[in-house]
PDB file of C-alpha atoms in Angstrom:
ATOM      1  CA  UNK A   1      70.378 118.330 100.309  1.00  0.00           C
ATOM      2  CA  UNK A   2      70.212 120.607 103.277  1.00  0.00           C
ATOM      3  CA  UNK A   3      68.259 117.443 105.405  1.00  0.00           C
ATOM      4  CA  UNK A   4      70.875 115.167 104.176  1.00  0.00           C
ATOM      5  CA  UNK A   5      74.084 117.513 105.294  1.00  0.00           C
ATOM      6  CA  UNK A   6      72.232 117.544 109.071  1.00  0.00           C
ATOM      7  CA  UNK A   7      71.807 113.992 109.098  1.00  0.00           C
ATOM      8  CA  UNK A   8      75.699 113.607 108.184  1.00  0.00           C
ATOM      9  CA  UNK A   9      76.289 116.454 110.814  1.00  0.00           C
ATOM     10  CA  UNK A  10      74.413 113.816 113.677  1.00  0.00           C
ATOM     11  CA  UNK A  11      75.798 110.917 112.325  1.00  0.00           C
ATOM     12  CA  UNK A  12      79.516 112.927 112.869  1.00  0.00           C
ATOM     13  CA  UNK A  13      78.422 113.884 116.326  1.00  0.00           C
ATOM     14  CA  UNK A  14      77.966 110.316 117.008  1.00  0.00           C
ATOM     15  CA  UNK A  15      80.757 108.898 115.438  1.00  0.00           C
ATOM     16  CA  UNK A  16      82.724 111.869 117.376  1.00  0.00           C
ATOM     17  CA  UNK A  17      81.395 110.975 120.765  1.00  0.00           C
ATOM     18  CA  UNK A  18      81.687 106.927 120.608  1.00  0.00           C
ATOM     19  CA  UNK A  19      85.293 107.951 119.805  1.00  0.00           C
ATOM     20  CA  UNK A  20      85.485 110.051 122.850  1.00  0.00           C
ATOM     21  CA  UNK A  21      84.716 106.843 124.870  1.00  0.00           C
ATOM     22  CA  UNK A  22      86.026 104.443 123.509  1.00  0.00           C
ATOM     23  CA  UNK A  23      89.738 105.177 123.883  1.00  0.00           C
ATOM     24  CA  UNK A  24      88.649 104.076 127.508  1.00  0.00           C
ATOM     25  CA  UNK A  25      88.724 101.053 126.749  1.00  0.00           C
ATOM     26  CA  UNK A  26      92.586 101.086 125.800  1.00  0.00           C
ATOM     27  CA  UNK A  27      93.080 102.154 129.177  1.00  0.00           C
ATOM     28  CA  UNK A  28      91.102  99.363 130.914  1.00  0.00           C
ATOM     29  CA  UNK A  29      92.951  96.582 128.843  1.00  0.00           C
ATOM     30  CA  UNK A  30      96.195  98.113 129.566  1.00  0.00           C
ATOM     31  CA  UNK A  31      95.668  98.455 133.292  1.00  0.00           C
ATOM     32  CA  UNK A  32      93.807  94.661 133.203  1.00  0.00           C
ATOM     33  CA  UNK A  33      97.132  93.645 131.718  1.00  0.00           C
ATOM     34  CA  UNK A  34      99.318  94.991 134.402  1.00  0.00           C
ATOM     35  CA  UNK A  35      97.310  93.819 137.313  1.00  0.00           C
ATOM     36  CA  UNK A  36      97.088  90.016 135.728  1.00  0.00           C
ATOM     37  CA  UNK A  37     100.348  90.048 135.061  1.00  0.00           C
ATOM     38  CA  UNK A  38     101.711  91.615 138.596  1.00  0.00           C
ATOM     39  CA  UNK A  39      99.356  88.893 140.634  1.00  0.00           C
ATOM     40  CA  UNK A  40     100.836  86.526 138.482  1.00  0.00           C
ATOM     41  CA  UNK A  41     104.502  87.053 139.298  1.00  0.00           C
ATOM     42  CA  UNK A  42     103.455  88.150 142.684  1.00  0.00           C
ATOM     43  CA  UNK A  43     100.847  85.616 143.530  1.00  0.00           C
ATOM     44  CA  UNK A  44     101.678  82.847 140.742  1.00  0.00           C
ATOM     45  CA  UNK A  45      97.825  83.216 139.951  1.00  0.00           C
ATOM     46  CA  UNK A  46      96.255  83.999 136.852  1.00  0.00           C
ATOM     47  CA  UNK A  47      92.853  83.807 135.143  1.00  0.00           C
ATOM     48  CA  UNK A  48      92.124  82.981 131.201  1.00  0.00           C
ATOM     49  CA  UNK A  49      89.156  85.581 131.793  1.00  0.00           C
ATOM     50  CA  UNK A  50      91.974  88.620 132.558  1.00  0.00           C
ATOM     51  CA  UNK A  51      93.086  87.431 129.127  1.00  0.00           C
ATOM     52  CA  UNK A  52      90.048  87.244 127.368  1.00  0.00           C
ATOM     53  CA  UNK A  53      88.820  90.480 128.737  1.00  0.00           C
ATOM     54  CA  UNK A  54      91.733  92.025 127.171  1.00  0.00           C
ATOM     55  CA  UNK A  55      91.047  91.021 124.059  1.00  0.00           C
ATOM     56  CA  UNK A  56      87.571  91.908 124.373  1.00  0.00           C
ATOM     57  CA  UNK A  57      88.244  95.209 125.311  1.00  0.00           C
ATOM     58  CA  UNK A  58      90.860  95.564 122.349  1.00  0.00           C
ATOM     59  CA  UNK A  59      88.306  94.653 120.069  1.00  0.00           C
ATOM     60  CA  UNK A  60      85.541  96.374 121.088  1.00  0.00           C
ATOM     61  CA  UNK A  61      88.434  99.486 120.820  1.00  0.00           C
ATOM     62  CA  UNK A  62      89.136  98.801 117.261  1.00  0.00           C
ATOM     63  CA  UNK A  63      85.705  97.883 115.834  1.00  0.00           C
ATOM     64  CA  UNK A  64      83.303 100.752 117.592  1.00  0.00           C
ATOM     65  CA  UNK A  65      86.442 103.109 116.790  1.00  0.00           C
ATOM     66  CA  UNK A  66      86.442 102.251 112.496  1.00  0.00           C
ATOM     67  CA  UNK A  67      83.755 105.114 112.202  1.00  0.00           C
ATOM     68  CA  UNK A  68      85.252 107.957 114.021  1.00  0.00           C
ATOM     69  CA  UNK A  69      88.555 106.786 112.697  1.00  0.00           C
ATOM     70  CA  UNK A  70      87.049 107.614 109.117  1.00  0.00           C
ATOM     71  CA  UNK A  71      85.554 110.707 110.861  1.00  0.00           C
ATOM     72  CA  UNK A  72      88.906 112.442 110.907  1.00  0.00           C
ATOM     73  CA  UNK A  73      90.420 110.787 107.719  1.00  0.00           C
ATOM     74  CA  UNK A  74      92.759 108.426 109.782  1.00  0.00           C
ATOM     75  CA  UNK A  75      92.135 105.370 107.810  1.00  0.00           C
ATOM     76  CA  UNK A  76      95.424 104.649 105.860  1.00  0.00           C
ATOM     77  CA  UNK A  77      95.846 105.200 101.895  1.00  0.00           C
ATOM     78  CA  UNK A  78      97.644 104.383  99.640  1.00  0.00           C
ATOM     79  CA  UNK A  79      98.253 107.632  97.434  1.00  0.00           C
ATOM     80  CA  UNK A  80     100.999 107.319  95.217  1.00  0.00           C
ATOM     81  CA  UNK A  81      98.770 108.394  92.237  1.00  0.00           C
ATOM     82  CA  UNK A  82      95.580 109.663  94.436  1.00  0.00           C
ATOM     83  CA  UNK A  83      97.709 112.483  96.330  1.00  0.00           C
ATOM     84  CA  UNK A  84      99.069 113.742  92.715  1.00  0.00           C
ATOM     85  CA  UNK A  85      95.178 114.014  91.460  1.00  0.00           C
ATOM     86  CA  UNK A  86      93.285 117.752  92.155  1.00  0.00           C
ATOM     87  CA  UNK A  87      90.717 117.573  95.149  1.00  0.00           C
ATOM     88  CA  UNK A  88      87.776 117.079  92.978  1.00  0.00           C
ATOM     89  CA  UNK A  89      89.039 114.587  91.300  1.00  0.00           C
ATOM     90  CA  UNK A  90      90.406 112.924  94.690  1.00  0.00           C
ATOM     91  CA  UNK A  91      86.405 113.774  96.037  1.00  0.00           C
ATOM     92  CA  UNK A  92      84.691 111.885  92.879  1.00  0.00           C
ATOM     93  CA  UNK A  93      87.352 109.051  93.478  1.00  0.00           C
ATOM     94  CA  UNK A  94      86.078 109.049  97.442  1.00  0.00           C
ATOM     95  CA  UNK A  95      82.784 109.195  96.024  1.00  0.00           C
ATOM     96  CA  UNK A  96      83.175 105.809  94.506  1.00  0.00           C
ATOM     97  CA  UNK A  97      85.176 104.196  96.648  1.00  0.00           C
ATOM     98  CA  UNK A  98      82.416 105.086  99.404  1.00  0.00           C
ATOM     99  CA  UNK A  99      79.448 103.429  97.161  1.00  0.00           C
ATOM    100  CA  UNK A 100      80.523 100.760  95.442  1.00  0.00           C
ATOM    101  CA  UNK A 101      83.230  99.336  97.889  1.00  0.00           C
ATOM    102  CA  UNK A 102      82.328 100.764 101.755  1.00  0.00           C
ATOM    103  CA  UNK A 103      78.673 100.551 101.994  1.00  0.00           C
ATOM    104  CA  UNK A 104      78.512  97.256 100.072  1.00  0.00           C
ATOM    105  CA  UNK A 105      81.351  96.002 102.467  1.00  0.00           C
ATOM    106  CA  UNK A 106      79.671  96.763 105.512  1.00  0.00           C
ATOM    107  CA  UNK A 107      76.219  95.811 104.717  1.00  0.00           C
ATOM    108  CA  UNK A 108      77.487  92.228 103.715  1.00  0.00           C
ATOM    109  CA  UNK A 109      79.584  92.149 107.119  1.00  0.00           C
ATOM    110  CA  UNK A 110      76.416  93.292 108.729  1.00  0.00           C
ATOM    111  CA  UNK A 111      73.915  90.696 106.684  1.00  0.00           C
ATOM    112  CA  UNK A 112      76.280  87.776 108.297  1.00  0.00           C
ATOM    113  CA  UNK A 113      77.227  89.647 111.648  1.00  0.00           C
ATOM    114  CA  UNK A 114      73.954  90.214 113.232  1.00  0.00           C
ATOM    115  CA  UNK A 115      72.760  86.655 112.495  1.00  0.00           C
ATOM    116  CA  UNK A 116      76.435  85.292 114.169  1.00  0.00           C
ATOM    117  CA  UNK A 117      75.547  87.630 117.224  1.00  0.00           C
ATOM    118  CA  UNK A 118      72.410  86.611 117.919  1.00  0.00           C
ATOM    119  CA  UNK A 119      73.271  82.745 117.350  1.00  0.00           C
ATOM    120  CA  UNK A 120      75.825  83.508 120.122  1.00  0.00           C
ATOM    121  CA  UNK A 121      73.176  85.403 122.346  1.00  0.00           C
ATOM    122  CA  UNK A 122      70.354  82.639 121.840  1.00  0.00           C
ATOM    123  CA  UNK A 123      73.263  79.417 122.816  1.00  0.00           C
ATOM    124  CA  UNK A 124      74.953  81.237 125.514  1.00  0.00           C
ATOM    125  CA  UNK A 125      78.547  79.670 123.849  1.00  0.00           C
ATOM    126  CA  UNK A 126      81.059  80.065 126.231  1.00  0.00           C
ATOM    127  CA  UNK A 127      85.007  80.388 125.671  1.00  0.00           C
ATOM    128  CA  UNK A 128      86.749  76.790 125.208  1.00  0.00           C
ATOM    129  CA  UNK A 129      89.208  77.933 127.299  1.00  0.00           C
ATOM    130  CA  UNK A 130      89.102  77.120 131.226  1.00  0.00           C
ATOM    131  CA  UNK A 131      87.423  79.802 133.131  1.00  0.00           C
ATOM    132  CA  UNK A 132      86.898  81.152 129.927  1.00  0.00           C
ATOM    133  CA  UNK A 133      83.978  83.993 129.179  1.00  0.00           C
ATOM    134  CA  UNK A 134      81.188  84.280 127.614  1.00  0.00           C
ATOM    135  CA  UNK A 135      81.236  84.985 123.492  1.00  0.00           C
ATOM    136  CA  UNK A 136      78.249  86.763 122.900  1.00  0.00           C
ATOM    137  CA  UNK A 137      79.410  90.360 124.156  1.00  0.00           C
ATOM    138  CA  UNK A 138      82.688  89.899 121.761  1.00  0.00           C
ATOM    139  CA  UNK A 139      80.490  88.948 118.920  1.00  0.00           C
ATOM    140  CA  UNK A 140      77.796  92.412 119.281  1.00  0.00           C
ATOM    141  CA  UNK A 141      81.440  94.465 118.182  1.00  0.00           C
ATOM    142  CA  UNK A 142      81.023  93.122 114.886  1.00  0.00           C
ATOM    143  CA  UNK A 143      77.395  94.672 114.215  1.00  0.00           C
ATOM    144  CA  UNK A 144      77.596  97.540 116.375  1.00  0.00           C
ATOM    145  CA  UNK A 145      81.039  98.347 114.925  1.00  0.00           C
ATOM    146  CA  UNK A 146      79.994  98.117 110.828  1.00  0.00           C
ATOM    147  CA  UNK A 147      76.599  99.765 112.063  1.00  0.00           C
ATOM    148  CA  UNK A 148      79.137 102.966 112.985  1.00  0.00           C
ATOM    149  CA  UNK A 149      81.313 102.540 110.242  1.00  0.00           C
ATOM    150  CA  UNK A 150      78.617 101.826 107.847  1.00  0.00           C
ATOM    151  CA  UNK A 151      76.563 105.106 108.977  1.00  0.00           C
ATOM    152  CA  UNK A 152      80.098 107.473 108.429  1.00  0.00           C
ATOM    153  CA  UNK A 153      80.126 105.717 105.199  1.00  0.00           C
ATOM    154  CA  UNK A 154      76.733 107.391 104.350  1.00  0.00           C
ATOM    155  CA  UNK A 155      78.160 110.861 105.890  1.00  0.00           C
ATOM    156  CA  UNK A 156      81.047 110.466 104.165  1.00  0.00           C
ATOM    157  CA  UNK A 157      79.492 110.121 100.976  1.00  0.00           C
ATOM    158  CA  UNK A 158      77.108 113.272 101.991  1.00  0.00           C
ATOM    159  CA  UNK A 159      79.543 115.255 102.321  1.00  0.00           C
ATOM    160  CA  UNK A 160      81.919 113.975  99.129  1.00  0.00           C
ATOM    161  CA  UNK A 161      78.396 114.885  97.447  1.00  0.00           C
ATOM    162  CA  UNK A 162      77.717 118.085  99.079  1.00  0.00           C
ATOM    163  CA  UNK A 163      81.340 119.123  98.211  1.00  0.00           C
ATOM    164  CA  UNK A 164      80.687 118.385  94.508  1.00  0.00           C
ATOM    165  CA  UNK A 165      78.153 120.050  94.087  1.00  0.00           C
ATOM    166  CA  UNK A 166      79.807 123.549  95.423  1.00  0.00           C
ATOM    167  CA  UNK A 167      77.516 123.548  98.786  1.00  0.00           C
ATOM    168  CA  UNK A 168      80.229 123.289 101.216  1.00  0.00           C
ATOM    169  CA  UNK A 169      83.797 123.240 101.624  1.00  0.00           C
ATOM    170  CA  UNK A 170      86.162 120.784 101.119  1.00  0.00           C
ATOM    171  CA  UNK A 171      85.390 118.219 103.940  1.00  0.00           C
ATOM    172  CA  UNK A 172      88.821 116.834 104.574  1.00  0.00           C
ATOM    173  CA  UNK A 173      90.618 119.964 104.754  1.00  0.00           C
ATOM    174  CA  UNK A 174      92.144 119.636 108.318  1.00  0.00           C
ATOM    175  CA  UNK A 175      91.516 123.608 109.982  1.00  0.00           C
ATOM    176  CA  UNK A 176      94.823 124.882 111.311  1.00  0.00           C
ATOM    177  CA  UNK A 177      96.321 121.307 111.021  1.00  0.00           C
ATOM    178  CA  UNK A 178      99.488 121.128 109.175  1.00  0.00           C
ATOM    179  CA  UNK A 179      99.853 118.660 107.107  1.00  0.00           C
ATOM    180  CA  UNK A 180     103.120 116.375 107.550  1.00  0.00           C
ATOM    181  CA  UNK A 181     104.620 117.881 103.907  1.00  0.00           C
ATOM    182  CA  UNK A 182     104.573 121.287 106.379  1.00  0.00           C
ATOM    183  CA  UNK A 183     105.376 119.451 109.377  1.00  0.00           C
ATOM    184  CA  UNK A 184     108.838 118.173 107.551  1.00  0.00           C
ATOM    185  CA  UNK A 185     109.540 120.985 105.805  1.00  0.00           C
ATOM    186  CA  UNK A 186     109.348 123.261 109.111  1.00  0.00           C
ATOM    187  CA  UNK A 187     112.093 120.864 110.625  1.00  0.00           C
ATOM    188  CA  UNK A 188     114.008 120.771 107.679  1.00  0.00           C
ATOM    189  CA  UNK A 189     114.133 124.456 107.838  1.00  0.00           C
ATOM    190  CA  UNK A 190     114.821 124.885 111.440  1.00  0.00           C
ATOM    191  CA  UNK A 191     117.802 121.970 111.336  1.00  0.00           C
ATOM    192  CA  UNK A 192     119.339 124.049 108.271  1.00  0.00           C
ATOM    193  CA  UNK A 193     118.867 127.588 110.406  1.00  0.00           C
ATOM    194  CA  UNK A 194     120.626 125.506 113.186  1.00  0.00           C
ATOM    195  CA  UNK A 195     123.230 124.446 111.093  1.00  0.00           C
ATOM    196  CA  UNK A 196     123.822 127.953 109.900  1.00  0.00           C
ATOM    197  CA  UNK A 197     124.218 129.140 112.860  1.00  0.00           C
ATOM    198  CA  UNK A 198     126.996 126.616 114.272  1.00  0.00           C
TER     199      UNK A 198
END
């Protein structure tokens, strides 16, 4: 088990540092979409490439992201009777949510991505639209993104294991985070001291 918890430890480190980068790309598609659209009022010229770019950049944000997003727990849930459960029954829940619908997810998506890729690649297909851009680099996201997601999957999964089993701590606990229960109740209390004091 101990090979297994360093392999989840370098697939976090990965997942960790893609994430690092790739809230670059947010940047770049904001600051593309301000210069297209200040040449275009200022110059009356514009490009369907600044748009496409944008949205290549977008996507490439959200699909490389999906793994360190599940890194730190970010994805959303819907907990009305998981968030009641206790936390090994919430880990054995995450257990097989992780294996039967994650990992078989993402290796379908993968199955039909890589093919859909490469079809792109090998024809060269273009955008339809005028001055469009090239489709293959739009279409790697897909793999490349489910490859990251699918390999925090099988950390995930590690860890939800590892956990368990009693070999390490709870994996989602968020150190010296507060949780937003905490983060309400500390503003409820300081609007009532407030109160009090008027």
């Amino acid at each position: 088990m101990q090979a297994l918890l360093k392999l989840s430890r370098a697939i976090d480190w990965l997942n960790a540092l893609v994430g690092r980068w790739v809230i670059w790309l947010i940047l770049a598609s904001t600051v593309i979409s301000a210069i297209n659209a200040a040449v275009r009022k200022a110059f009356n010229v514009s490009s369907n490439a600044y748009l496409e770019v944008q949205w290549y950049l977008f996507a490439a944000a959200f699909l490389l992201a999906a793994g360190y997003t599940l890194l730190n727990g970010e994805h959303v849930k819907i907990d009305v009777v998981y968030g009641r459960l206790s936390r090994r029954t919430q880990n054995w829940i995450d257990v097989f949510g992780f294996t039967v619908f994650l990992l078989p997810m993402c290796l379908v998506i993968l199955w039909f991505g890589v093919p859909f890729f490469l079809q792109g690649l090998r024809s060269g297909e273009m955008s339809s639209n005028a001055g469009g851009l090239i489709r293959w680099p739009v279409y790697l996201m897909m793999p490349l993104g489910f490859a990251f997601l699918t390999l925090q999957g099988i950390s995930e999964l590690i860890k939800r294991i590892a956990f368990g089993m009693g070999l390490i701590e709870d994996p989602t606990a968020k150190k010296g985070e507060k949780s937003a229960e905490e983060e309400l109740a500390e503003e409820i209390r300081r609007l009532a001291e407030q109160q009090g004091k008027a």
